[in-house]
Tab-separated table of C-alpha atoms in Angstrom:
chain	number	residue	atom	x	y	z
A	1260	UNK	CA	33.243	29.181	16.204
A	1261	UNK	CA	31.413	28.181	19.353
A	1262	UNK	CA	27.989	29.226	17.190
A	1263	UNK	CA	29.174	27.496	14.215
A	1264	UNK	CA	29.355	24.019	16.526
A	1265	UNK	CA	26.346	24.565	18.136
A	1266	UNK	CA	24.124	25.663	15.240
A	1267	UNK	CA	25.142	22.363	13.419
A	1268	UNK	CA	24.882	20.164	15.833
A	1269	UNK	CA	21.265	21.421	16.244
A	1270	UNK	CA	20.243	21.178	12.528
A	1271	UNK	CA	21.834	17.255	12.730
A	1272	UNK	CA	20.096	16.782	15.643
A	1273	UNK	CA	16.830	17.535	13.582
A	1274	UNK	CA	17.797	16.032	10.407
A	1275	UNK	CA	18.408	12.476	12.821
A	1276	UNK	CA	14.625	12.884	14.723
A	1277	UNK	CA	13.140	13.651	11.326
A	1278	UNK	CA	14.885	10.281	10.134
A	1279	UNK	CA	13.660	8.692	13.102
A	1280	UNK	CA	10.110	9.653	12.296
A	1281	UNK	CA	10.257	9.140	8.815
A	1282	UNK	CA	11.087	5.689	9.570
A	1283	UNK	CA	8.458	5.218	12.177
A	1284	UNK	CA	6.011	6.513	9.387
A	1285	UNK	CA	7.154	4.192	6.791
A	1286	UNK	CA	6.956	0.870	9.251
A	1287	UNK	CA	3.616	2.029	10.019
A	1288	UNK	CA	2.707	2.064	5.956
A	1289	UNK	CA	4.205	-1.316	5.686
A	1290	UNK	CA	2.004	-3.066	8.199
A	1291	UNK	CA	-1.249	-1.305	6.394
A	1292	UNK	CA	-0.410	-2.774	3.342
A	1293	UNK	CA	0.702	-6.121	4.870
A	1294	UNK	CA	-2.204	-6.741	7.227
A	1295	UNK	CA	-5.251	-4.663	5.143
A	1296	UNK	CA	-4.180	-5.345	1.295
A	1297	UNK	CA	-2.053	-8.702	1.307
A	1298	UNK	CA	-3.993	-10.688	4.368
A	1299	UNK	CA	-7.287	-9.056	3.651
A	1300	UNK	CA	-7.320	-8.973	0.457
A	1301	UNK	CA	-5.020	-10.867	-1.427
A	1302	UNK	CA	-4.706	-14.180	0.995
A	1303	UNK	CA	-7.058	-14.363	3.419
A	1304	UNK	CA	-10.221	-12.024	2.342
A	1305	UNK	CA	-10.765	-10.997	5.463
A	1306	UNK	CA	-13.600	-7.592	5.089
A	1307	UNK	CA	-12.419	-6.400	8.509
A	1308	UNK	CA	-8.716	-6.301	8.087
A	1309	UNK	CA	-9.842	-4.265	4.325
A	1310	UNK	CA	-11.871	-2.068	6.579
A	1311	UNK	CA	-9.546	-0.974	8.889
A	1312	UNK	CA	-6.769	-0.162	6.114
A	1313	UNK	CA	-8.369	1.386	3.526
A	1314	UNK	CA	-10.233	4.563	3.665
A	1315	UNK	CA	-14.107	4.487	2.173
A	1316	UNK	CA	-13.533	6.848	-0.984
A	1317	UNK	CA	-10.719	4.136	-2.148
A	1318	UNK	CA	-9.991	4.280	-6.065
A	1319	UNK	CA	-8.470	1.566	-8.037
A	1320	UNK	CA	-7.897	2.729	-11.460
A	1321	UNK	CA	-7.570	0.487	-14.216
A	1322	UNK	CA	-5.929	1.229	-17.261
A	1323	UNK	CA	-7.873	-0.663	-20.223
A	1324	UNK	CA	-6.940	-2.126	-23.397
A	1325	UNK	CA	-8.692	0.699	-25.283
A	1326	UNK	CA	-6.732	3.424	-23.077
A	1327	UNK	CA	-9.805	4.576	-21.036
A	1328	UNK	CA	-9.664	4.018	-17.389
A	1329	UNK	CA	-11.748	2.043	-15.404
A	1330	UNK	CA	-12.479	3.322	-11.232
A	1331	UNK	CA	-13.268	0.514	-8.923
A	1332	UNK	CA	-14.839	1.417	-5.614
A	1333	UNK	CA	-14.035	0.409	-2.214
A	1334	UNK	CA	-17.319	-1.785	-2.317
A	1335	UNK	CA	-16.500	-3.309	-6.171
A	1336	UNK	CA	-13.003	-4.054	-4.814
A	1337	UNK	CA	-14.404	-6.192	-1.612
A	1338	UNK	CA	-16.659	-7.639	-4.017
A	1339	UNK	CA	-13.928	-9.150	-6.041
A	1340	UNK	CA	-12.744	-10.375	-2.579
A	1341	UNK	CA	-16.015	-11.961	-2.081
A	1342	UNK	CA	-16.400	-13.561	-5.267
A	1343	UNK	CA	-12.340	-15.058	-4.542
A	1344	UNK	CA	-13.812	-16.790	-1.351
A	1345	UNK	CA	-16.845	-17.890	-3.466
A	1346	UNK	CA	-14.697	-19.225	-5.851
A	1347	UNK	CA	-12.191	-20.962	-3.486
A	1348	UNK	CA	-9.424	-18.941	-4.783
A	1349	UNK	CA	-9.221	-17.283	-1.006
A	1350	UNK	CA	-7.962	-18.129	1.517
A	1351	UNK	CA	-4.772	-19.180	-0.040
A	1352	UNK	CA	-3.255	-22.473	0.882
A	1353	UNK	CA	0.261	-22.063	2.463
A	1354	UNK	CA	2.829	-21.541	-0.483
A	1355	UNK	CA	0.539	-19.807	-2.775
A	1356	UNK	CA	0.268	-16.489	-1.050
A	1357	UNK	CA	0.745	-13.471	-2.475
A	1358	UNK	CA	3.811	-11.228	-0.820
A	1359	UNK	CA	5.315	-7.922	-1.987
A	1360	UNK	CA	8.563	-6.093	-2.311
A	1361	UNK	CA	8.683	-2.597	-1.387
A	1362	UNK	CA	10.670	-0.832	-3.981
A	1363	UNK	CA	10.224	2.874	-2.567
A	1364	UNK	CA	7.859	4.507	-0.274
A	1365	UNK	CA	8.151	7.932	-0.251
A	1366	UNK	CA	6.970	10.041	2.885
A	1367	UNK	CA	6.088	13.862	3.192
A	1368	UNK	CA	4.007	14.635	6.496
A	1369	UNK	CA	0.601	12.927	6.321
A	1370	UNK	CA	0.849	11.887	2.478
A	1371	UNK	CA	2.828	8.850	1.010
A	1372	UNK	CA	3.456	6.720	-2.057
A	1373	UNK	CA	4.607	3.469	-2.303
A	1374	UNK	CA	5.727	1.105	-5.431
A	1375	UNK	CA	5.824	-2.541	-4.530
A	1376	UNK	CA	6.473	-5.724	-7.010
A	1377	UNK	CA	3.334	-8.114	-6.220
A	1378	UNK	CA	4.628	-11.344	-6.287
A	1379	UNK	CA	2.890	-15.070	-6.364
A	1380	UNK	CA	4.426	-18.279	-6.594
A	1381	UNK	CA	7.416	-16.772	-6.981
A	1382	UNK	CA	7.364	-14.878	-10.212
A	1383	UNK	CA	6.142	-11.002	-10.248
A	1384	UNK	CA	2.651	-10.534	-11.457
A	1385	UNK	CA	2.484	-6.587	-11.186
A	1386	UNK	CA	3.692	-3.324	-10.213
A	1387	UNK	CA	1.297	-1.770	-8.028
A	1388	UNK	CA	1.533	2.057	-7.389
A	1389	UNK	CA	-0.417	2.957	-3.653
A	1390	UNK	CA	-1.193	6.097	-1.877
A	1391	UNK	CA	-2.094	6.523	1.290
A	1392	UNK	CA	-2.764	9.220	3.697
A	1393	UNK	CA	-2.830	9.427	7.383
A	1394	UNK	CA	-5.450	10.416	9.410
A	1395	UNK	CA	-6.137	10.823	13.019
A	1396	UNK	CA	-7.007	6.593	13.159
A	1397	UNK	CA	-4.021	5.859	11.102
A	1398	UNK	CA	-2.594	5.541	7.278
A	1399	UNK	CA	-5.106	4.389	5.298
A	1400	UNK	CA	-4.687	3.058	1.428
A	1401	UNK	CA	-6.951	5.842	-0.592
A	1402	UNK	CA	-5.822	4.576	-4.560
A	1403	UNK	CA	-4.631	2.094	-6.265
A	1404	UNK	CA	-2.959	1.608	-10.031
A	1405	UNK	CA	-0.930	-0.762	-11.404
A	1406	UNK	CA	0.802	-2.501	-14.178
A	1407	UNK	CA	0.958	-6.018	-15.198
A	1408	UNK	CA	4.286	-7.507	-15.623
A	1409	UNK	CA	4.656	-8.955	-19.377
A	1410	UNK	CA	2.332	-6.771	-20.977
């Protein structure tokens, strides 16, 4: 019986610190995305805070009206950025940002996945699908897809 006790309080013991670090993981995933994609890209377009979040080899994929699929570089996606600034679309005055609601993230090791409703002036615009994967600096955002809301 004694072995019984012990033997589960040692597998709830692990079960609770892989909780623990599951949840560490996933706060760390949030702030990517809320510092790299919504402040650098989406309201401030800021190329440093893009930088540090996503990782070179970034994909967006874009699912066209013909049903082929676009890929949109790292570089072609700061370049949108740029031309936002240009256009005086970024920075984003107060009460026109862009902000997000998690809807899952899902966590195994060094891989994740997150679906999050992108949401501006209140209504939601998208579903964006992410995945990220950490490395030794960090999680870092490698792909991007998407849905518009609507269509």
């Amino acid at each position: 019986m004694k072995k019984l006790v012990l033997s589960l309080v040692i597998a709830l013991t692990g079960l609770w610190a892989s909780a623990q670090s599951d949840k560490k993981e996933v706060e760390a995933i949030k702030k990517v995305i809320e510092t790299a994609y919504l402040n650098g890209v989406q309201n401030i377009g800021n190329m440093d805070l893009i930088d540090a979040g996503f990782h070179p080899d970034f994909r967006m994929q874009v699912l066209e009206k013909d049903g082929s699929l676009s890929n949109v570089s790292l570089d072609e996606f700061k370049q949108r950025v740029k031309n936002n600034i240009d256009k005086g679309v970024l920075p984003r005055p107060e009460g026109k940002q862009v902000s997000v609601e998690f809807l899952s993230i899902d966590v195994s090791k060094y891989a994740a996945t997150l679906k999050m409703d992108y949401i501006l002036e209140g209504k939601s615009v998208y579903i964006d699908y992410m995945q990220l994967y950490k490395f030794p600096e960090g999680w870092k955002i490698v792909n991007k897809i998407y849905y518009t809301v609507g269509d």
